[in-house]
Coordinates of C-alpha atoms and ligand atoms in Angstrom, one line a residue:
Chain N
M993 CA 32.0 30.8 -52.2
T994 CA 29.7 32.5 -49.7
G995 CA 29.4 32.0 -46.0
V996 CA 26.4 30.0 -44.7
R997 CA 24.4 31.2 -41.7
V998 CA 21.7 29.5 -39.6
A999 CA 18.8 31.9 -39.8
G1000 CA 16.3 29.9 -37.8
V1001 CA 15.7 26.6 -36.1
G1002 CA 12.6 24.6 -35.2
L1003 CA 11.9 21.5 -33.1
T1004 CA 8.9 19.5 -32.0
Q1005 CA 8.6 18.0 -28.6
F1006 CA 10.6 14.7 -28.7
G1007 CA 8.8 11.7 -27.1
R1008 CA 6.0 9.3 -27.4
Q1009 CA 3.2 10.9 -29.5
P1010 CA 2.1 7.8 -31.6
E1011 CA -1.0 9.4 -32.9
R1012 CA 0.7 12.3 -34.7
T1013 CA 1.5 11.9 -38.4
G1014 CA 5.0 12.5 -39.7
R1015 CA 3.7 15.2 -41.9
D1016 CA 2.2 17.1 -39.0
L1017 CA 5.4 16.7 -36.9
F1018 CA 7.6 18.1 -39.7
A1019 CA 5.2 20.9 -40.5
E1020 CA 5.4 22.0 -36.8
A1021 CA 9.2 22.0 -36.8
A1022 CA 9.6 23.7 -40.2
L1023 CA 7.1 26.4 -39.6
A1024 CA 8.8 27.1 -36.2
A1025 CA 12.1 27.4 -38.0
R1026 CA 10.7 29.8 -40.6
E1027 CA 9.2 31.9 -37.9
D1028 CA 12.5 31.9 -35.9
A1029 CA 14.3 33.0 -39.1
G1030 CA 11.8 35.7 -39.8
I1031 CA 11.6 34.9 -43.5
S1032 CA 8.9 34.5 -46.0
G1033 CA 8.1 30.9 -47.2
D1034 CA 8.3 32.2 -50.8
D1035 CA 12.1 32.7 -50.3
I1036 CA 12.7 29.0 -49.5
E1037 CA 14.3 27.6 -52.7
E1038 CA 14.9 24.0 -51.7
I1039 CA 13.8 21.6 -48.9
N1040 CA 16.2 18.8 -47.9
Y1041 CA 14.3 16.3 -45.8
G1042 CA 15.7 13.4 -43.7
N1043 CA 13.7 10.3 -43.0
F1044 CA 14.8 6.7 -42.5
M1045 CA 11.8 4.3 -42.1
G1046 CA 8.7 6.1 -43.2
A1047 CA 7.9 3.4 -45.7
L1048 CA 7.7 0.9 -42.8
A1049 CA 6.2 3.1 -40.1
E1050 CA 3.6 5.0 -42.1
R1051 CA 3.6 3.1 -45.4
Q1052 CA 4.6 6.4 -46.9
G1053 CA 7.4 6.7 -49.4
H1054 CA 8.0 9.8 -51.5
Q1055 CA 7.7 12.0 -48.5
A1056 CA 9.6 15.1 -49.4
P1057 CA 7.1 16.8 -51.8
L1058 CA 4.4 16.0 -49.2
M1059 CA 6.4 17.9 -46.6
A1060 CA 6.9 20.9 -48.8
K1061 CA 3.2 21.3 -49.2
M1062 CA 2.7 20.8 -45.4
V1063 CA 5.0 23.8 -45.0
G1064 CA 3.1 25.7 -47.7
V1065 CA 5.9 26.2 -50.1
N1066 CA 6.3 25.5 -53.8
C1067 CA 9.9 24.4 -54.3
P1068 CA 11.9 21.2 -55.0
A1069 CA 12.0 18.9 -52.1
T1070 CA 14.3 15.8 -51.8
R1071 CA 14.4 13.0 -49.2
Y1072 CA 17.8 12.0 -47.8
E1073 CA 18.3 8.6 -46.3
E1074 CA 21.5 7.5 -44.5
A1075 CA 19.9 5.7 -41.6
C1076 CA 20.3 7.7 -38.3
A1077 CA 22.4 10.2 -40.3
S1078 CA 19.6 11.1 -42.7
A1079 CA 19.2 14.6 -41.5
G1080 CA 22.9 15.1 -41.2
V1081 CA 23.4 14.5 -44.9
A1082 CA 20.3 16.6 -45.6
V1083 CA 21.9 19.5 -43.7
R1084 CA 25.3 18.9 -45.4
E1085 CA 23.7 19.2 -48.8
A1086 CA 21.9 22.4 -47.8
V1087 CA 25.2 23.9 -46.6
R1088 CA 26.9 22.9 -49.9
T1089 CA 24.0 24.3 -52.0
V1090 CA 24.1 27.7 -50.2
R1091 CA 27.9 27.9 -50.3
S1092 CA 28.0 27.2 -54.0
G1093 CA 25.7 30.1 -54.6
E1094 CA 23.0 27.9 -56.2
A1095 CA 20.5 29.0 -53.6
D1096 CA 20.3 31.7 -50.9
V1097 CA 17.7 29.9 -48.7
V1098 CA 17.5 26.2 -48.0
L1099 CA 15.4 24.5 -45.3
A1100 CA 16.8 21.2 -44.1
G1101 CA 15.8 18.8 -41.3
G1102 CA 13.9 15.6 -40.9
C1103 CA 11.3 13.6 -39.2
E1104 CA 10.7 10.1 -37.8
R1105 CA 7.5 8.6 -36.6
M1106 CA 8.3 5.4 -34.6
T1107 CA 6.2 4.8 -31.5
N1108 CA 3.1 3.8 -33.5
L1109 CA 5.1 0.6 -34.1
S1110 CA 5.5 -2.3 -31.6
T1111 CA 8.9 -2.7 -30.0
A1112 CA 9.5 -5.8 -32.2
D1113 CA 8.7 -3.9 -35.4
V1114 CA 10.8 -0.9 -34.4
T1115 CA 13.7 -3.3 -33.7
E1116 CA 13.2 -4.9 -37.1
G1117 CA 13.0 -1.5 -38.8
L1118 CA 16.1 -0.1 -37.1
A1119 CA 18.1 -3.3 -37.9
T1120 CA 17.7 -2.6 -41.6
A1121 CA 20.5 -0.1 -41.2
A1122 CA 22.8 -3.1 -40.8
D1123 CA 24.0 -5.5 -43.6
D1124 CA 21.1 -7.8 -44.4
L1125 CA 23.1 -10.8 -45.6
F1126 CA 25.9 -10.7 -43.2
E1127 CA 24.4 -9.2 -40.0
I1128 CA 20.6 -9.2 -39.9
R1129 CA 20.5 -12.9 -40.7
A1130 CA 22.8 -13.5 -37.8
G1131 CA 20.3 -11.8 -35.5
I1132 CA 22.0 -8.4 -35.2
T1133 CA 19.8 -5.7 -33.9
F1134 CA 20.7 -2.0 -33.4
P1135 CA 21.5 -2.5 -29.7
S1136 CA 23.4 -5.8 -30.3
A1137 CA 25.6 -4.2 -33.0
Y1138 CA 26.7 -1.5 -30.5
A1139 CA 27.1 -4.2 -27.9
L1140 CA 29.6 -5.9 -30.2
M1141 CA 31.5 -2.7 -30.4
A1142 CA 31.3 -2.0 -26.7
R1143 CA 32.8 -5.4 -25.8
A1144 CA 35.5 -5.0 -28.5
Y1145 CA 36.3 -1.6 -26.9
F1146 CA 36.5 -3.1 -23.4
E1147 CA 38.7 -5.9 -24.6
R1148 CA 41.1 -3.6 -26.4
F1149 CA 41.2 -0.6 -24.2
G1150 CA 39.6 -1.4 -20.9
G1151 CA 36.8 0.6 -19.4
S1152 CA 33.6 -0.7 -17.8
R1153 CA 29.8 -0.7 -17.8
E1154 CA 30.2 1.8 -14.9
D1155 CA 32.1 4.2 -17.1
L1156 CA 29.2 4.0 -19.6
A1157 CA 26.6 4.5 -16.8
H1158 CA 28.3 7.9 -16.1
V1159 CA 27.6 8.9 -19.8
A1160 CA 23.9 8.0 -19.3
M1161 CA 23.7 9.9 -16.1
K1162 CA 25.3 13.0 -17.5
N1163 CA 23.0 13.1 -20.5
H1164 CA 19.9 12.6 -18.4
D1165 CA 21.1 15.5 -16.2
N1166 CA 21.6 17.7 -19.3
A1167 CA 18.1 16.9 -20.6
L1168 CA 16.4 18.1 -17.4
P1169 CA 15.9 21.7 -18.4
N1170 CA 15.5 21.1 -22.1
E1171 CA 11.8 21.6 -22.9
Y1172 CA 12.0 19.5 -26.0
A1173 CA 13.6 16.4 -24.3
Q1174 CA 11.8 13.1 -24.1
F1175 CA 13.1 12.4 -20.5
H1176 CA 13.1 14.9 -17.7
R1177 CA 14.3 12.4 -15.1
E1178 CA 17.6 12.1 -13.3
I1179 CA 19.2 8.6 -13.1
T1180 CA 22.0 7.3 -11.0
V1181 CA 24.9 5.1 -12.0
E1182 CA 23.4 2.3 -9.9
E1183 CA 20.1 2.5 -11.8
A1184 CA 21.8 2.4 -15.1
L1185 CA 23.9 -0.7 -14.0
D1186 CA 20.8 -2.4 -12.6
A1187 CA 18.5 -1.8 -15.7
P1188 CA 17.5 -4.9 -17.6
M1189 CA 20.1 -6.1 -20.1
V1190 CA 19.1 -5.5 -23.8
A1191 CA 22.2 -6.8 -25.5
D1192 CA 25.0 -7.6 -23.2
P1193 CA 27.0 -5.5 -22.2
L1194 CA 24.5 -2.8 -22.9
G1195 CA 21.4 -2.4 -20.7
L1196 CA 18.2 -0.5 -21.2
L1197 CA 19.7 2.8 -19.8
D1198 CA 22.6 2.6 -22.1
A1199 CA 20.2 2.9 -25.0
C1200 CA 18.4 5.9 -26.5
P1201 CA 14.6 5.7 -26.4
V1202 CA 12.2 5.2 -29.3
T1203 CA 11.1 8.7 -30.2
D1204 CA 8.7 10.6 -32.5
G1205 CA 9.8 14.0 -33.5
A1206 CA 11.0 16.5 -36.2
S1207 CA 13.6 19.1 -36.7
A1208 CA 14.2 21.9 -39.2
V1209 CA 16.9 24.5 -39.8
V1210 CA 16.8 27.5 -42.3
F1211 CA 20.3 28.0 -43.9
V1212 CA 20.9 31.3 -45.7
S1213 CA 23.8 33.0 -47.5
D1214 CA 25.7 35.8 -45.8
E1215 CA 24.4 38.1 -48.5
Y1216 CA 20.8 37.1 -47.9
A1217 CA 21.2 37.6 -44.2
A1218 CA 22.7 41.1 -44.6
A1219 CA 20.2 42.2 -47.3
N1220 CA 17.2 41.1 -45.2
D1221 CA 18.7 42.4 -41.9
L1222 CA 18.4 38.9 -40.3
E1223 CA 19.7 38.3 -36.8
A1224 CA 21.7 35.1 -37.6
P1225 CA 24.8 35.1 -35.5
V1226 CA 25.7 31.4 -36.0
S1227 CA 27.6 30.3 -39.1
V1228 CA 28.4 26.8 -40.4
T1229 CA 32.1 27.1 -41.1
G1230 CA 32.9 23.4 -41.7
S1231 CA 31.3 20.3 -43.1
G1232 CA 32.6 16.8 -43.6
Q1233 CA 31.3 13.3 -44.3
G1234 CA 32.9 9.8 -44.0
G1235 CA 31.9 6.3 -44.9
D1236 CA 32.9 2.7 -44.0
N1237 CA 31.9 -0.9 -44.5
L1238 CA 28.2 -1.4 -43.6
A1239 CA 29.1 -4.7 -41.8
L1240 CA 31.2 -4.5 -38.7
Q1241 CA 33.0 -7.7 -39.6
A1242 CA 34.6 -6.0 -42.6
R1243 CA 36.1 -3.1 -40.7
E1244 CA 39.8 -3.1 -39.9
Q1245 CA 39.1 -2.4 -36.2
L1246 CA 35.9 -2.9 -34.2
A1247 CA 36.5 -0.4 -31.4
V1248 CA 37.3 2.7 -33.5
T1249 CA 35.2 4.6 -36.0
P1250 CA 37.2 5.8 -39.0
A1251 CA 34.1 7.3 -40.7
T1252 CA 33.9 9.8 -37.9
E1253 CA 37.7 10.5 -38.1
R1254 CA 37.4 11.1 -41.9
A1255 CA 34.3 13.4 -41.5
A1256 CA 36.0 15.3 -38.7
S1257 CA 39.2 15.9 -40.4
E1258 CA 37.4 17.2 -43.5
A1259 CA 35.2 19.5 -41.4
Y1260 CA 38.1 20.8 -39.3
A1261 CA 40.1 21.6 -42.4
D1262 CA 37.1 23.2 -44.0
A1263 CA 36.7 25.5 -40.9
G1264 CA 40.4 26.0 -40.3
R1265 CA 40.0 24.7 -36.8
D1266 CA 41.3 21.8 -34.8
P1267 CA 39.9 19.9 -31.9
A1268 CA 41.6 22.1 -29.4
D1269 CA 39.5 25.1 -30.6
V1270 CA 36.2 23.3 -29.9
D1271 CA 34.2 24.5 -26.9
L1272 CA 31.2 22.2 -26.9
V1273 CA 30.0 19.2 -28.8
E1274 CA 26.7 17.4 -29.7
V1275 CA 27.5 13.8 -30.7
H1276 CA 25.6 10.8 -31.8
D1277 CA 25.0 8.9 -28.6
C1278 CA 22.4 6.3 -29.7
F1279 CA 24.1 4.2 -27.1
T1280 CA 26.5 5.3 -24.3
I1281 CA 29.4 3.5 -26.0
A1282 CA 28.6 5.6 -29.2
E1283 CA 29.4 8.8 -27.3
V1284 CA 32.8 7.4 -26.3
L1285 CA 33.6 6.3 -29.8
A1286 CA 32.5 9.7 -31.1
I1287 CA 34.6 11.9 -28.8
E1288 CA 37.6 9.8 -29.7
G1289 CA 36.9 9.8 -33.4
L1290 CA 36.5 13.6 -33.3
G1291 CA 40.0 13.9 -31.8
F1292 CA 39.2 15.1 -28.3
Y1293 CA 40.6 11.9 -26.8
E1294 CA 43.1 9.2 -27.8
P1295 CA 41.5 5.8 -28.4
G1296 CA 40.9 4.3 -25.0
E1297 CA 40.8 7.6 -23.1
G1298 CA 37.3 8.7 -23.9
V1299 CA 35.5 6.0 -21.9
G1300 CA 36.3 7.7 -18.6
A1301 CA 35.6 11.3 -19.7
A1302 CA 32.1 11.6 -18.2
R1303 CA 33.2 9.9 -15.0
R1304 CA 36.1 12.3 -14.7
G1305 CA 33.6 15.2 -15.2
E1306 CA 35.4 16.5 -18.3
T1307 CA 32.3 16.2 -20.6
T1308 CA 29.6 17.2 -18.0
A1309 CA 27.9 20.6 -18.1
S1310 CA 30.5 22.1 -15.8
G1311 CA 33.4 20.3 -17.5
D1312 CA 36.1 21.7 -19.8
R1313 CA 34.3 20.6 -23.0
P1314 CA 30.6 19.7 -22.4
V1315 CA 29.3 16.9 -24.6
N1316 CA 25.6 16.7 -25.4
L1317 CA 24.3 19.6 -23.4
S1318 CA 20.9 19.0 -25.1
G1319 CA 20.6 15.6 -23.4
G1320 CA 21.8 13.9 -26.5
L1321 CA 20.0 11.1 -28.3
K1322 CA 20.2 9.2 -25.0
A1323 CA 17.9 11.5 -23.0
K1324 CA 16.6 14.1 -25.5
G1325 CA 15.4 11.3 -27.7
H1326 CA 16.3 9.9 -31.2
P1327 CA 13.6 10.3 -33.9
V1328 CA 16.1 8.7 -36.3
G1329 CA 15.6 10.9 -39.5
A1330 CA 15.3 14.1 -37.4
T1331 CA 18.4 13.8 -35.3
G1332 CA 21.0 15.4 -37.5
G1333 CA 18.9 18.5 -37.8
S1334 CA 18.0 18.5 -34.1
Q1335 CA 21.8 18.6 -33.3
I1336 CA 22.2 21.7 -35.4
A1337 CA 19.1 23.3 -33.8
E1338 CA 20.4 22.6 -30.3
M1339 CA 23.9 23.8 -31.1
T1340 CA 22.6 27.0 -32.6
R1341 CA 20.5 27.6 -29.5
L1342 CA 23.4 26.9 -27.2
L1343 CA 25.7 29.3 -29.1
R1344 CA 23.1 32.0 -29.5
G1345 CA 22.5 31.9 -25.7
D1346 CA 18.8 31.0 -25.8
H1347 CA 19.1 27.4 -24.8
P1348 CA 18.3 26.6 -21.1
N1349 CA 21.9 25.1 -20.9
S1350 CA 23.6 28.1 -22.5
E1351 CA 24.5 29.3 -19.1
H1352 CA 27.1 26.6 -18.8
V1353 CA 28.9 27.8 -21.9
P1354 CA 28.6 31.7 -21.9
D1355 CA 31.8 32.3 -23.7
A1356 CA 31.7 29.4 -26.2
T1357 CA 32.3 30.3 -29.8
V1358 CA 33.0 27.0 -31.6
G1359 CA 30.7 24.0 -31.5
V1360 CA 30.8 20.7 -33.3
T1361 CA 27.9 18.3 -34.3
H1362 CA 28.4 14.7 -35.1
N1363 CA 25.7 12.5 -36.7
A1364 CA 26.2 8.8 -37.4
G1365 CA 24.4 6.2 -39.5
G1366 CA 24.1 2.6 -38.5
T1367 CA 27.3 1.5 -36.6
V1368 CA 29.0 4.6 -38.0
A1369 CA 29.2 3.3 -41.6
S1370 CA 28.4 6.9 -42.3
A1371 CA 29.2 10.0 -40.3
V1372 CA 28.6 13.7 -40.8
V1373 CA 30.4 16.4 -38.9
H1374 CA 29.7 20.1 -38.8
V1375 CA 31.5 23.1 -37.2
L1376 CA 29.4 26.0 -36.1
E1377 CA 30.7 29.3 -34.9
V1378 CA 29.0 32.3 -33.3
D1379 CA 29.8 36.0 -33.8
R1380 CA 30.7 37.4 -30.4
Chain Z
M309 CA 9.8 -11.3 -52.5
T310 CA 12.1 -14.1 -53.3
D311 CA 14.6 -14.9 -50.7
E312 CA 17.2 -16.1 -53.2
N313 CA 20.5 -14.2 -53.1
A314 CA 22.8 -15.3 -55.8
G315 CA 26.4 -15.4 -54.7
Y316 CA 25.6 -15.4 -51.0
D317 CA 23.5 -18.6 -51.3
E318 CA 26.3 -20.6 -53.0
W319 CA 28.7 -19.3 -50.4
L320 CA 26.5 -20.5 -47.5
D321 CA 26.0 -23.9 -49.3
A322 CA 29.8 -24.2 -49.6
I323 CA 30.2 -23.6 -45.8
D324 CA 27.5 -26.3 -45.2
D325 CA 29.7 -28.7 -47.3
G326 CA 32.8 -27.8 -45.3
E327 CA 34.2 -26.0 -48.3
G328 CA 33.9 -22.4 -47.1
Y329 CA 35.8 -19.7 -49.0
F330 CA 36.5 -16.0 -49.2
Y331 CA 38.1 -13.7 -51.8
V332 CA 41.5 -12.2 -51.6
C333 CA 43.0 -9.5 -53.8
P334 CA 46.7 -9.1 -54.8
E335 CA 47.1 -6.7 -51.9
G336 CA 45.9 -9.3 -49.4
H337 CA 42.5 -7.8 -48.6
G338 CA 39.9 -10.4 -47.7
S339 CA 36.2 -10.1 -48.7
L340 CA 33.0 -12.1 -49.0
P341 CA 30.6 -12.7 -51.9
P342 CA 28.8 -11.3 -53.8
R343 CA 31.7 -9.2 -54.9
R344 CA 33.1 -7.9 -58.2
V345 CA 36.0 -5.9 -56.9
C346 CA 37.9 -5.7 -53.7
P347 CA 36.1 -3.4 -51.3
D348 CA 39.3 -1.9 -50.0
C349 CA 41.4 -1.2 -53.2
G350 CA 39.0 -1.9 -56.1
S351 CA 41.1 -4.6 -57.6
P352 CA 39.0 -6.9 -59.9
E353 CA 41.5 -9.8 -59.3
L354 CA 39.7 -11.7 -56.6
E355 CA 41.1 -15.1 -55.9
R356 CA 38.8 -17.7 -54.3
T357 CA 40.6 -18.9 -51.2
P358 CA 39.7 -21.6 -48.7
L359 CA 38.3 -20.3 -45.4
S360 CA 40.2 -21.4 -42.3
E361 CA 38.4 -24.3 -40.6
T362 CA 38.4 -22.5 -37.3
G363 CA 38.1 -18.9 -36.1
T364 CA 38.5 -17.1 -32.8
V365 CA 35.7 -15.1 -31.2
E366 CA 36.8 -11.4 -31.2
T367 CA 33.6 -10.0 -29.7
F368 CA 30.1 -11.2 -28.9
T369 CA 26.8 -10.1 -27.4
V370 CA 23.9 -11.9 -25.8
C371 CA 20.7 -10.4 -27.2
Y372 CA 17.7 -10.4 -24.9
V373 CA 15.4 -8.2 -27.2
A374 CA 15.1 -9.8 -30.6
A375 CA 13.6 -8.7 -33.9
P376 CA 10.5 -10.8 -34.8
D377 CA 12.7 -13.1 -36.9
F378 CA 14.6 -14.2 -33.8
A379 CA 11.7 -14.1 -31.3
D380 CA 12.0 -17.8 -30.5
E381 CA 15.8 -17.6 -29.9
E382 CA 15.9 -15.1 -27.0
P383 CA 18.4 -15.0 -25.5
Y384 CA 20.9 -15.8 -28.1
A385 CA 24.6 -15.0 -28.7
T386 CA 25.8 -13.3 -31.8
A387 CA 29.6 -13.2 -32.3
I388 CA 32.1 -11.8 -34.7
A389 CA 34.9 -14.3 -35.2
D390 CA 38.3 -13.7 -36.8
F391 CA 39.3 -16.2 -39.6
G392 CA 42.5 -14.5 -40.6
D393 CA 41.9 -12.4 -43.7
V394 CA 38.1 -12.2 -43.0
R395 CA 35.8 -12.1 -40.1
L396 CA 32.4 -13.8 -39.9
T397 CA 29.3 -12.8 -37.9
G398 CA 27.1 -15.7 -36.8
V399 CA 24.8 -17.0 -34.2
V400 CA 26.8 -19.1 -31.7
R401 CA 25.6 -22.7 -31.4
G402 CA 26.7 -25.6 -29.2
I403 CA 27.0 -23.6 -26.0
D404 CA 24.8 -21.7 -23.6
P405 CA 24.7 -18.1 -24.8
E406 CA 25.9 -16.8 -21.4
D407 CA 29.0 -19.1 -21.5
V408 CA 30.4 -17.6 -24.7
S409 CA 33.7 -15.8 -24.2
V410 CA 36.2 -13.8 -26.2
G411 CA 39.0 -16.0 -27.6
M412 CA 36.8 -19.1 -27.9
T413 CA 37.5 -21.3 -31.0
V414 CA 34.5 -21.7 -33.3
E415 CA 33.9 -23.3 -36.7
P416 CA 31.6 -21.9 -39.4
A417 CA 28.5 -24.0 -40.1
V418 CA 25.0 -23.6 -41.4
G419 CA 22.3 -23.6 -38.8
T420 CA 18.5 -23.1 -38.8
N421 CA 16.8 -20.0 -37.6
E422 CA 14.4 -21.5 -35.0
T423 CA 11.8 -18.8 -35.7
T424 CA 11.7 -18.7 -39.5
G425 CA 13.2 -22.1 -40.4
D426 CA 15.6 -20.3 -42.7
D427 CA 19.3 -21.1 -43.0
L428 CA 21.7 -18.9 -41.1
L429 CA 25.5 -18.7 -40.5
A430 CA 26.3 -20.4 -37.2
L431 CA 29.5 -20.3 -35.3
R432 CA 29.8 -23.7 -33.6
T433 CA 31.9 -24.3 -30.6
R434 CA 34.2 -27.3 -30.8
Ligands
ZN1782 ZN1 42.2 -5.1 -52.2

């Protein structure tokens, strides 16, 4: 079993760019990743491509081979779909493929085009990540599903909308210097609390935006990196994935996310690390409550303790263990099928020292990424470590 | 696309007739149709068991931004209610959405989606 290194990363601007095709977005990210890696396109042996709703947004199924040709390579390409965790599973399969020795170079990432749709159509498209028979027919939307979890959390553990507003404010602060982020705008706790309600108890500023964007990461074996003299200081040392019932109603508890716990314990064991070793984290904060559930599921907080972490300053840029220094899905944006790759790209930049927020974590060596699908019916966790 | 869903449709009809049911495996795990094995332990021994006549709201939300299929309902309350070995997710009927609360007693019923005219699972207040 060989080690797996991140040779290069690429991102597009995240935001509203409704006129851009998905194929052009992904080509930009993938070509940037290839250039960052300094490798020839001929060396790419597989492309793992994450996408969730391309058939709805662009009437385009069968996207992966299309993307390979947009990147100018002739290799097998496969689309991975796991709702918002689509790129997370694409990355995980790339890591497994390189580790096993089946390939030396795999490009993984994803893309989502969303803002060309109306708000109603995006709402309908995103809702398909939920259970059609038992949830969508009862009017469940993506925000209302997380609202059900947020209220269940408050009922069981306490916490308040004000605690969640601190999560939103923190992630907007983190996005300010990030050139790829959708929002470059500070918000206050009061603004977040006063924003229009989307699905009570979650308001507009508890929710990630609708975003167009793409991400790509080149994974290589240790041997390939050495033989080609690549500068690739970041390794993927752990990978894990967990699943759960699609419908919230069928879960044992509504205010905890066992899929995250399972993915995390597998990834930590794989890396030989535990939560105490982790210096910084990128988690799946599609809603403010989702960040709380994630940091608890990843083992940084006991259930019920995570909700106050941002307010207490423990997860801010200057805190003990910064969470979502990229701005997270909340403020950097959430092009659904690209997000899992974007988290790896941002974590790599943060650890290499070439992210605008690297200055907050100069001595960090271990980072964790957490990508979730739907209401965490799937979760993917990776451990990344940098040579110091 | 047909909107018939064998297993689910019969289950919804049974609720409409006041004869709601769920499945329970020998280990006591509850589940809902269509189902061939227990989702928790894989047991094929699923016993059809009467659904409790009332449940308790465990969590709810009032949705102000609906998908197109619920456009005429905004705002509406969706709740998850506990019926013992299973929970049900439904649109709350019989009360102003903003008056729904955790702990409320509800009964399962079949309502009509005001936008599409389709049947839906409702949780009716008593
Ligand atoms: Zn069972």
